[in-house]
Each structure stands twice: as C-alpha cells, then as structure tokens.
Short mmCIF file of C-alpha atoms in Angstrom, two decimals:
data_model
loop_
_atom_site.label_atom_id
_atom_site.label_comp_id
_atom_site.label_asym_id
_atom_site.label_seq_id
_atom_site.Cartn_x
_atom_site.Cartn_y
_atom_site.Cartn_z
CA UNK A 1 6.36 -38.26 23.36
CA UNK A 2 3.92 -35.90 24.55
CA UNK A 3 2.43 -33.67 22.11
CA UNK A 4 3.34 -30.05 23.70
CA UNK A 5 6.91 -31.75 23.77
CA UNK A 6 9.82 -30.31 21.52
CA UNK A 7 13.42 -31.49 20.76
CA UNK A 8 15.05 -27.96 20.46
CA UNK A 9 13.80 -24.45 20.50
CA UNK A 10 10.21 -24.63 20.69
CA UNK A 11 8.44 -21.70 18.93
CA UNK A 12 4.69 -21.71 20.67
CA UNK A 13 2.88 -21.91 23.86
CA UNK A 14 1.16 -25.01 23.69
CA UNK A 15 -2.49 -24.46 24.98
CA UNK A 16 -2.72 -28.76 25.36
CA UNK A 17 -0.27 -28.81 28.53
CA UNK A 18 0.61 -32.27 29.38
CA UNK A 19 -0.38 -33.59 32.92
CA UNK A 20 1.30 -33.69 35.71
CA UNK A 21 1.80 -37.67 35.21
CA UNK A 22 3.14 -37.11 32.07
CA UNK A 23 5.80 -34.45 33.41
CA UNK A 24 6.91 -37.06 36.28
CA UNK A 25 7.37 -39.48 33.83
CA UNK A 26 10.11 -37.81 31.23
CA UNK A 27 13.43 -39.32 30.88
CA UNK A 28 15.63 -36.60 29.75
CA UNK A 29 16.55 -33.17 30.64
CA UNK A 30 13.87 -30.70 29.99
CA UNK A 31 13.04 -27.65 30.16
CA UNK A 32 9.21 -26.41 31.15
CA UNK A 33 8.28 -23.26 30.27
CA UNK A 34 5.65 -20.74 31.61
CA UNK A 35 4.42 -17.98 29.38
CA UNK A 36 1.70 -16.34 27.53
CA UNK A 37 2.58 -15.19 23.75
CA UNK A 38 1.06 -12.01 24.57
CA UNK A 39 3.19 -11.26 27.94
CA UNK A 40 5.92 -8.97 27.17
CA UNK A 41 8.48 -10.72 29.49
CA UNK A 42 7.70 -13.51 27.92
CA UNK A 43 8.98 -11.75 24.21
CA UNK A 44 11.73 -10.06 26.01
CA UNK A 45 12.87 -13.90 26.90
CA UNK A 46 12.12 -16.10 23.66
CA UNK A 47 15.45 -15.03 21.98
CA UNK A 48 17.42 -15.90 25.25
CA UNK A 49 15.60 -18.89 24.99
CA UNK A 50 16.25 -19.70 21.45
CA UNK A 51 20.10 -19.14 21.78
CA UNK A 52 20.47 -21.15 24.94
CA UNK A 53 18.53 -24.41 23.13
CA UNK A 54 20.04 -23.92 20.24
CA UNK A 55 23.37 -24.57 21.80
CA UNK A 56 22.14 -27.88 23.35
CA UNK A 57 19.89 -28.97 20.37
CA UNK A 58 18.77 -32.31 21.95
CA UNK A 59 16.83 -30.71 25.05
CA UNK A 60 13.35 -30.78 25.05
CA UNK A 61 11.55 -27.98 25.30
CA UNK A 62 8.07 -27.88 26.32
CA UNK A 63 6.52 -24.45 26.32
CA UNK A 64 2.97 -24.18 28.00
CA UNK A 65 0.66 -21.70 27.67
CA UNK A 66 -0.27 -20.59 31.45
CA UNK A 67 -3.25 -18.26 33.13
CA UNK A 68 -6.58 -18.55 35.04
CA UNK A 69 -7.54 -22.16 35.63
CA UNK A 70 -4.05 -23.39 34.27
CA UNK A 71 -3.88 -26.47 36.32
CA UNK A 72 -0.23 -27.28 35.63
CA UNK A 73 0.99 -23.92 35.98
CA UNK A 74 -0.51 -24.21 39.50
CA UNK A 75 0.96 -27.47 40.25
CA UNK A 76 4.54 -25.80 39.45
CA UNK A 77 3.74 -22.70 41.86
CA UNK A 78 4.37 -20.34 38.57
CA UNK A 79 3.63 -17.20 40.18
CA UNK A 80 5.47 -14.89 37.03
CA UNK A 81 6.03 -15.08 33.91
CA UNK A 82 8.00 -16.36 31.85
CA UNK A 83 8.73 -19.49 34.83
CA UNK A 84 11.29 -21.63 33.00
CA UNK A 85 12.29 -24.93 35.02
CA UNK A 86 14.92 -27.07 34.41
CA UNK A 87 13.82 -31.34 35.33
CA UNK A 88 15.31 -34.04 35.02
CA UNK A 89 14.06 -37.81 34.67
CA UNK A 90 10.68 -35.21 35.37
CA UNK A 91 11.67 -33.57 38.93
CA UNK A 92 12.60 -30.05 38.92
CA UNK A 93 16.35 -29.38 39.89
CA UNK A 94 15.59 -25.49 39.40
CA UNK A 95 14.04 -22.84 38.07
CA UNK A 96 14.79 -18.94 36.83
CA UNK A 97 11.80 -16.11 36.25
CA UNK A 98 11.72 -13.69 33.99
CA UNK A 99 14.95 -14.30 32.49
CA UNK A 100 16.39 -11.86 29.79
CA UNK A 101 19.40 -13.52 28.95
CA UNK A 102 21.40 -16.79 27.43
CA UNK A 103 23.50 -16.71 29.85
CA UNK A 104 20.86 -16.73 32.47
CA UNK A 105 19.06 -19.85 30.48
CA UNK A 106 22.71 -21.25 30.05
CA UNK A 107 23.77 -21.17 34.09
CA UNK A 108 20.46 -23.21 34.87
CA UNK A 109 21.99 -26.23 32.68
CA UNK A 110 25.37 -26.01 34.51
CA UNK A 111 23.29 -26.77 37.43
CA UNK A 112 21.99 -30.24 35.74
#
C-alpha cells in the first residue's frame, strides 16, 4: 500500500502524495482528501471527517497535503479546500468541498 495511504481516519496531510498511477490503481473504496493543516475549512471539516470514517473503519483514507505546484491536486481539478473525493477501484464516483458535516461525508458513501 502506498505510503500516504490509511485504513481509517487518517490524522495528517501527507506532504509524499502518491501519483496519479498509484491512485488509478487502488482496489477499494477510498477516500482522497484535499487540504492544508493550516486552512481553516480544512479544521472546521477533520471532525466530520473523523466521525464519518470511523463509522466505516475499513475505508482508506488518504489525506494529501495540496498548494502551489501540487501536481496531484491539479490532476483532480481541486480548486477549494478541503476537496474530499470518493473512488472506487481508483476512479472518482464523486466529490463534496468544504464539507462541515458527517452527514455530508456520510451521503457521499451512499452514493458508492
């Protein structure tokens, strides 16, 4: 598994964001996250975030650190943050922007 990959809630923005490639190539339902630790959407979201995982403990979460020359941010089209996209098998099925709620985090799985 990639390194910036996380079974569960994953706490940090991971500065080493896995390719492209890498992304394409997951198996499972995952979630890709957007974010800076220093963006205050991006606080506002991270207990949304942790309550929606935590109900579905075998998602992985990868959480990438995004910004100026960001390459997979700019793959993705993340304009905003926090960008949280749901893929599966590694295409993206949807996505939600700043999102302040669970329930929010929790209607994007219903649509897996």
């Amino acid at each position: 598994m990639m390194q910036a990959a996380t079974i569960g809630f994953n706490t940090e923005y991971s500065e080493d964001a896995p390719s492209l490639e890498e992304i394409h190539s997951l198996s499972s339902l995952t979630f890709l996250e957007f974010g800076a630790p220093w963006c205050g959407h991006c606080q506002v979201a991270r207990n949304a975030m942790q309550e929606a995982i935590d109900e579905h403990s075998s998602l992985v979460h990868i959480k990438v650190f995004d910004g100026k020359g960001k390459r997979l941010g700019r793959q993705f089209a993340v304009k905003l943050w926090p960008t949280l996209i749901l893929l599966r098998d590694g295409k993206e099925v949807e996505r939600i922007v700043r999102f302040t709620s669970a329930e929010e985090v929790r209607r994007l799985l219903l649509l897996s």
